[in-house]
Coordinates of C-alpha atoms and ligand atoms in Angstrom, one line a residue:
X1 CA -98.9 67.5 124.5
X2 CA -101.2 66.4 121.3
X3 CA -102.6 62.9 121.5
X4 CA -99.7 62.2 118.4
X5 CA -97.1 63.4 121.0
X6 CA -98.1 60.6 123.7
X7 CA -98.4 57.8 121.4
X8 CA -94.7 58.3 119.6
X9 CA -93.3 58.8 123.1
X10 CA -95.2 55.4 124.1
X11 CA -94.0 53.5 121.3
X12 CA -90.0 55.1 121.6
X13 CA -90.5 53.2 124.7
X14 CA -91.6 50.1 123.1
X15 CA -88.2 50.3 120.8
X16 CA -85.5 50.7 123.2
X17 CA -87.2 47.2 124.4
X18 CA -86.5 45.7 121.2
X19 CA -83.1 47.1 120.5
X20 CA -83.8 49.1 117.4
X21 CA -82.6 52.9 116.2
X22 CA -85.6 53.3 114.2
X23 CA -89.1 51.4 113.4
X24 CA -90.3 51.7 109.5
X25 CA -93.9 51.3 109.7
X26 CA -95.9 50.4 106.8
X27 CA -99.2 49.1 108.5
X28 CA -101.7 51.5 107.5
X29 CA -103.3 51.2 110.6
X30 CA -100.5 51.7 112.8
X31 CA -99.6 54.6 109.9
X32 CA -102.8 56.5 111.2
X33 CA -102.4 55.8 115.1
X34 CA -99.1 57.2 115.1
X35 CA -98.9 60.2 112.7
X36 CA -102.6 61.0 112.5
X37 CA -102.1 61.1 108.9
X38 CA -105.5 59.6 107.1
X39 CA -103.9 59.5 103.4
X40 CA -103.9 55.9 101.6
X41 CA -100.3 56.1 101.1
X42 CA -97.1 56.3 103.0
X43 CA -94.6 55.3 105.5
X44 CA -93.5 56.3 108.8
X45 CA -89.7 56.3 110.2
X46 CA -89.7 56.6 113.9
X47 CA -86.4 57.5 115.6
X48 CA -86.1 55.8 118.9
X49 CA -84.7 58.9 120.6
X50 CA -86.7 61.8 120.7
X51 CA -83.9 64.0 119.7
X52 CA -84.4 63.3 115.6
X53 CA -87.8 63.7 114.7
X54 CA -90.0 61.5 112.6
X55 CA -90.6 61.4 109.0
X56 CA -93.5 60.6 107.1
X57 CA -92.9 59.7 103.4
X58 CA -95.8 59.9 100.8
X59 CA -96.4 60.7 97.2
X60 CA -97.3 64.3 95.5
X61 CA -101.3 63.6 96.0
X62 CA -100.9 63.9 99.7
X63 CA -98.0 66.3 100.7
X64 CA -100.5 69.4 101.8
X65 CA -102.6 67.0 104.1
X66 CA -99.6 64.9 104.9
X67 CA -98.1 68.5 106.3
X68 CA -101.5 69.3 107.9
X69 CA -102.3 66.0 109.7
X70 CA -99.2 65.2 110.9
X71 CA -97.4 68.2 112.3
X72 CA -94.9 66.4 114.2
X73 CA -93.2 65.0 111.2
X74 CA -90.7 65.7 108.4
X75 CA -92.3 65.3 105.2
X76 CA -90.5 63.0 102.3
X77 CA -91.6 63.2 98.6
X78 CA -92.4 59.3 97.3
X79 CA -91.0 61.2 93.9
X80 CA -90.2 58.2 91.0
X81 CA -88.5 54.6 92.3
X82 CA -87.4 53.9 95.6
X83 CA -84.7 54.3 95.3
X84 CA -84.7 57.9 94.3
X85 CA -86.4 58.9 98.3
X86 CA -85.5 55.7 100.1
X87 CA -82.2 57.5 101.1
X88 CA -83.7 60.8 102.3
X89 CA -86.2 58.9 104.7
X90 CA -83.5 56.5 105.8
X91 CA -80.9 59.4 106.0
X92 CA -81.2 60.4 109.9
X93 CA -80.4 56.8 110.9
X94 CA -77.2 56.4 109.4
X95 CA -75.9 53.1 110.3
X96 CA -78.0 52.2 113.2
X97 CA -80.8 49.7 113.3
X98 CA -83.6 50.1 111.8
X99 CA -87.0 47.4 112.5
X100 CA -89.6 46.9 110.1
X101 CA -93.2 45.2 110.3
X102 CA -92.6 41.8 109.6
X103 CA -96.3 40.9 109.8
X104 CA -96.8 43.5 107.5
X105 CA -93.9 43.5 105.2
X106 CA -94.8 41.2 102.1
X107 CA -91.9 38.7 100.7
X108 CA -91.8 40.8 97.8
X109 CA -91.7 43.8 99.6
X110 CA -88.8 43.1 101.8
X111 CA -87.0 41.8 98.8
X112 CA -87.2 45.7 97.4
X113 CA -86.5 46.8 100.4
X114 CA -83.2 44.9 100.9
X115 CA -82.3 45.5 97.6
X116 CA -82.6 49.5 97.6
X117 CA -81.3 49.7 100.9
X118 CA -78.0 47.6 99.9
X119 CA -77.2 50.6 97.2
X120 CA -76.8 52.8 99.8
X121 CA -73.2 54.1 100.7
X122 CA -72.4 51.5 103.6
X123 CA -72.4 54.7 106.2
X124 CA -75.5 55.9 105.3
X125 CA -77.2 52.0 105.9
X126 CA -79.4 50.7 108.2
X127 CA -79.4 47.0 109.2
X128 CA -83.2 45.9 108.6
X129 CA -84.3 43.8 111.7
X130 CA -87.7 41.8 112.3
X131 CA -89.9 43.6 114.7
X132 CA -93.2 42.0 116.0
X133 CA -96.1 43.9 116.3
X134 CA -94.8 46.8 118.3
X135 CA -97.4 49.6 117.6
X136 CA -100.0 47.2 118.1
X137 CA -99.1 46.7 121.5
X138 CA -99.1 49.8 122.0
X139 CA -103.0 50.3 119.9
X140 CA -104.1 47.6 122.3
X141 CA -104.5 50.7 125.3
X142 CA -107.0 52.9 124.1
X143 CA -106.5 56.7 124.7
X144 CA -108.9 59.1 125.9
X145 CA -109.4 60.7 122.3
X146 CA -110.1 57.0 121.2
X147 CA -112.0 55.8 123.9
X148 CA -114.5 59.2 122.8
X149 CA -114.4 57.6 119.1
X150 CA -115.2 54.1 120.0
X151 CA -118.0 55.3 122.0
X152 CA -119.6 57.0 119.3
X153 CA -119.3 54.3 116.9
X154 CA -120.8 52.0 119.6
X155 CA -123.4 55.1 120.2
X156 CA -124.3 54.9 116.5
X157 CA -124.6 51.2 116.1
X158 CA -127.1 50.9 118.9
X159 CA -129.4 53.6 116.9
X160 CA -128.8 51.1 113.6
X161 CA -129.9 48.2 115.5
X162 CA -133.1 49.7 117.2
X163 CA -133.9 51.3 114.0
X164 CA -133.5 48.0 112.1
X165 CA -135.5 46.2 114.7
X166 CA -138.4 48.7 114.1
X167 CA -138.3 48.0 110.5
X168 CA -137.6 44.1 109.9
X169 CA -140.5 42.0 108.8
X170 CA -140.6 38.5 108.2
X171 CA -140.9 38.1 104.6
X172 CA -137.6 40.4 104.2
X173 CA -134.1 38.8 103.2
X174 CA -131.2 38.9 105.4
X175 CA -129.4 41.3 102.7
X176 CA -132.3 43.7 102.8
X177 CA -131.9 43.7 106.7
X178 CA -128.2 44.3 106.2
X179 CA -128.6 47.0 103.5
X180 CA -131.1 48.7 105.7
X181 CA -128.7 48.5 108.7
X182 CA -126.0 50.0 106.6
X183 CA -128.0 52.7 105.1
X184 CA -129.5 54.0 108.4
X185 CA -125.3 53.7 109.8
X186 CA -123.8 55.6 107.0
X187 CA -126.8 58.5 106.4
X188 CA -126.1 59.1 110.1
X189 CA -122.6 59.8 109.8
X190 CA -120.7 56.4 109.8
X191 CA -117.4 56.1 107.6
X192 CA -118.8 52.9 106.7
X193 CA -119.3 49.4 108.3
X194 CA -116.5 48.0 110.6
X195 CA -117.1 45.0 108.6
X196 CA -120.0 43.5 106.6
X197 CA -123.4 43.1 109.1
X198 CA -124.4 38.9 110.0
X199 CA -127.9 38.3 109.2
X200 CA -128.5 34.8 109.8
X201 CA -131.7 33.4 110.2
X202 CA -132.3 29.5 111.7
X203 CA -129.9 27.3 110.5
X204 CA -127.8 29.7 108.6
X205 CA -127.2 31.1 112.4
X206 CA -125.4 28.2 113.3
X207 CA -122.3 29.5 111.0
X208 CA -120.9 31.8 113.4
X209 CA -119.4 34.1 110.2
X210 CA -122.1 33.4 108.1
X211 CA -122.5 36.1 105.2
X212 CA -126.1 37.8 104.4
X213 CA -128.1 35.7 102.3
X214 CA -130.8 36.3 99.2
X215 CA -133.4 34.0 101.5
X216 CA -136.4 34.8 103.2
X217 CA -136.8 35.2 107.0
X218 CA -139.5 33.5 108.8
X219 CA -141.3 34.0 111.7
X220 CA -139.8 31.9 114.8
X221 CA -136.1 31.4 113.6
X222 CA -133.7 32.7 115.7
X223 CA -132.0 35.6 113.8
X224 CA -128.5 36.4 114.8
X225 CA -127.4 39.9 113.7
X226 CA -124.0 40.9 113.8
X227 CA -122.4 44.8 113.1
X228 CA -120.4 47.2 113.8
X229 CA -120.3 51.0 112.5
X230 CA -117.2 52.7 111.6
X231 CA -116.8 56.3 113.3
X232 CA -113.8 58.9 112.2
X233 CA -111.8 55.4 111.6
X234 CA -112.9 53.6 114.8
X235 CA -115.0 50.3 114.8
X236 CA -117.8 49.1 116.8
X237 CA -119.2 45.5 117.2
X238 CA -122.3 44.1 118.3
X239 CA -124.5 40.7 118.0
X240 CA -128.1 40.4 119.3
X241 CA -129.8 37.5 118.6
X242 CA -133.8 37.9 118.0
X243 CA -137.3 36.2 116.9
X244 CA -140.1 37.7 114.5
X245 CA -142.9 35.9 116.1
X246 CA -143.5 33.1 118.1
X247 CA -140.2 31.3 119.3
X248 CA -139.7 27.6 119.7
X249 CA -138.7 25.3 122.9
X250 CA -135.7 25.3 122.3
X251 CA -135.1 29.4 122.0
X252 CA -135.5 30.6 125.4
X253 CA -133.5 27.7 126.9
X254 CA -130.1 28.1 124.8
X255 CA -130.7 32.0 125.3
X256 CA -130.6 31.7 129.0
X257 CA -127.4 29.8 128.7
X258 CA -125.6 32.1 126.5
X259 CA -126.9 35.4 128.5
X260 CA -125.7 33.3 131.8
X261 CA -121.9 33.2 130.2
X262 CA -122.5 36.6 128.8
X263 CA -123.1 37.6 132.5
X264 CA -120.6 36.2 134.3
X265 CA -117.8 36.9 131.9
X266 CA -118.7 40.5 132.1
X267 CA -118.8 40.8 135.7
X268 CA -116.1 38.5 136.5
X269 CA -113.4 39.6 134.0
X270 CA -110.3 41.8 135.2
X271 CA -106.6 43.6 134.3
X272 CA -104.0 40.8 135.5
X273 CA -106.3 37.9 134.3
X274 CA -104.8 36.2 131.3
X275 CA -107.1 36.2 128.1
X276 CA -107.5 32.4 128.4
X277 CA -109.0 32.6 131.4
X278 CA -111.0 35.5 130.9
X279 CA -112.5 33.2 128.0
X280 CA -112.8 30.0 130.6
X281 CA -115.0 32.1 132.1
X282 CA -117.8 31.8 130.0
X283 CA -116.7 28.9 128.4
X284 CA -117.5 27.2 132.0
X285 CA -120.7 28.3 132.0
X286 CA -121.7 27.0 128.6
X287 CA -119.8 23.6 129.4
X288 CA -121.5 23.1 132.3
X289 CA -124.9 23.3 130.4
X290 CA -124.4 20.8 128.3
X291 CA -122.9 22.9 125.1
X292 CA -118.9 23.1 125.5
X293 CA -118.5 21.8 121.9
X294 CA -121.4 24.0 120.5
X295 CA -119.2 26.8 121.5
X296 CA -116.4 26.7 118.8
X297 CA -115.2 30.4 118.8
X298 CA -113.0 32.7 121.3
X299 CA -114.7 34.9 124.3
X300 CA -113.7 38.1 122.4
X301 CA -111.3 40.3 121.1
X302 CA -109.9 43.8 121.4
X303 CA -111.4 46.7 118.8
X304 CA -110.0 49.8 117.4
X305 CA -109.0 50.8 114.4
X306 CA -109.4 47.5 113.1
X307 CA -112.7 45.0 114.2
X308 CA -109.9 42.6 115.4
X309 CA -107.1 43.9 117.3
X310 CA -105.1 42.7 120.6
X311 CA -106.0 41.2 122.7
X312 CA -107.7 38.0 121.6
X313 CA -109.8 36.2 124.5
X314 CA -109.4 32.0 123.4
X315 CA -108.2 29.1 124.7
X316 CA -104.8 29.4 122.5
X317 CA -104.4 33.1 123.7
X318 CA -101.0 34.4 125.2
X319 CA -102.5 37.8 125.9
X320 CA -102.8 39.3 129.4
X321 CA -105.5 41.8 130.1
X322 CA -104.8 45.2 130.8
X323 CA -106.7 48.3 132.1
X324 CA -107.5 50.3 129.1
X325 CA -108.1 47.7 126.5
X326 CA -111.4 47.9 124.8
X327 CA -112.6 44.1 124.3
X328 CA -115.7 42.4 123.3
X329 CA -117.6 39.6 125.3
X330 CA -119.4 37.3 122.4
X331 CA -120.2 34.0 123.5
X332 CA -122.3 31.6 121.4
X333 CA -123.9 28.3 121.3
X334 CA -124.7 27.3 117.5
X335 CA -126.7 24.0 116.8
X336 CA -126.6 22.9 113.1
X337 CA -130.1 22.1 112.0
X338 CA -131.0 24.8 113.9
X339 CA -129.3 28.0 114.3
X340 CA -127.4 30.1 116.8
X341 CA -127.4 32.5 119.6
X342 CA -124.6 34.8 119.9
X343 CA -124.6 38.1 122.8
X344 CA -121.4 40.5 122.3
X345 CA -120.8 43.7 124.0
X346 CA -118.0 45.9 123.4
X347 CA -116.3 48.1 126.3
X348 CA -113.8 49.0 128.2
X349 CA -111.8 47.0 131.2
X350 CA -110.6 49.4 133.6
X351 CA -108.9 48.9 137.4
X352 CA -112.8 48.3 138.2
X353 CA -113.4 45.7 135.8
X354 CA -115.4 45.8 132.4
X355 CA -117.7 48.3 131.8
X356 CA -119.5 48.0 128.5
X357 CA -120.3 50.7 125.6
X358 CA -123.1 48.7 124.5
X359 CA -126.6 50.5 125.1
X360 CA -128.7 48.0 123.1
X361 CA -130.7 45.9 126.0
X362 CA -130.6 41.9 125.5
X363 CA -133.9 39.7 125.3
X364 CA -134.7 38.4 128.9
X365 CA -136.2 35.2 128.6
X366 CA -136.4 33.5 132.1
X367 CA -139.8 34.4 133.3
X368 CA -139.9 36.4 136.4
X369 CA -141.4 34.2 139.5
X370 CA -145.2 35.0 139.9
Ligands
ZN401 ZN1 -119.4 40.7 115.9
ZN402 ZN1 -116.5 40.3 117.5

């Protein structure tokens, strides 16, 4: 069975649970996941029963590519206005219940969908029903093909970081470091970056989502580098915090707390645990050290075709961790006038626990006993 056929089966199971007869997939990542189609425009219609075949509607630019990349799908030509092809896409469904992706369809798109649908003859007019993240739930558990691509994305990220660490000098700007990382990743096969790299020196690093500035990096400043390559659509995510030259007295103290929090979570996280409790593993270490208020974000998140996917590991999460999820573990401490320390690995959660894909070593600040 092809990867795409297995994915379709997993989606179909959830369609039955959601009490819909078919799902209209408009989210581009979900479309790629379910069909293999990598073009930039298209909708899928996935019936709940395997007996009728799924359909992929796209425009003339992609008809050939769609037939090649998505052999399980009937291809519908999005020719002319929506009223000209909507009936053909929706036809196999008759008067059934058609789920749409409520977190993807805009209010304007929903209005258009409703209006065009209303023009179909009653016997061929599906009922439109809201669904909530059906494909995203399936995507949270990675299959073997995805795990292989995610590992490659991480390996390339490790290499790009090593390259940056070898090259970077005091006097470089944050932007130059970011560009050096991107150039390396792209010239070694990355599709692009999974997100704009964060390179944040000194107090700027106290902002967890700081954008790289045209500012000189000085010796002794902590530098938060959060980066990831994208490989065949799949994202990597890693953070390291380094110092050029001599560090101050604060750095090893803060670094060791964050590292202890990271390692505690990496060793103790396990499937079946709530994502909220997983967050607490690291949060407790940081809180006990007196910096609970300086760890203002969640412990981590799922990663896949998107940089932030299900599950979310944080104090407000309602997700439960399951074997097969790929997650990040990224505690941090941020001191406004000084800077930040964050340490982030990404890896697979299976029945035995967390297995990091990230190969980049972490600094060890604790002095070895004499
Ligand atoms: Zn990150
Ligand atoms: Zn992350």
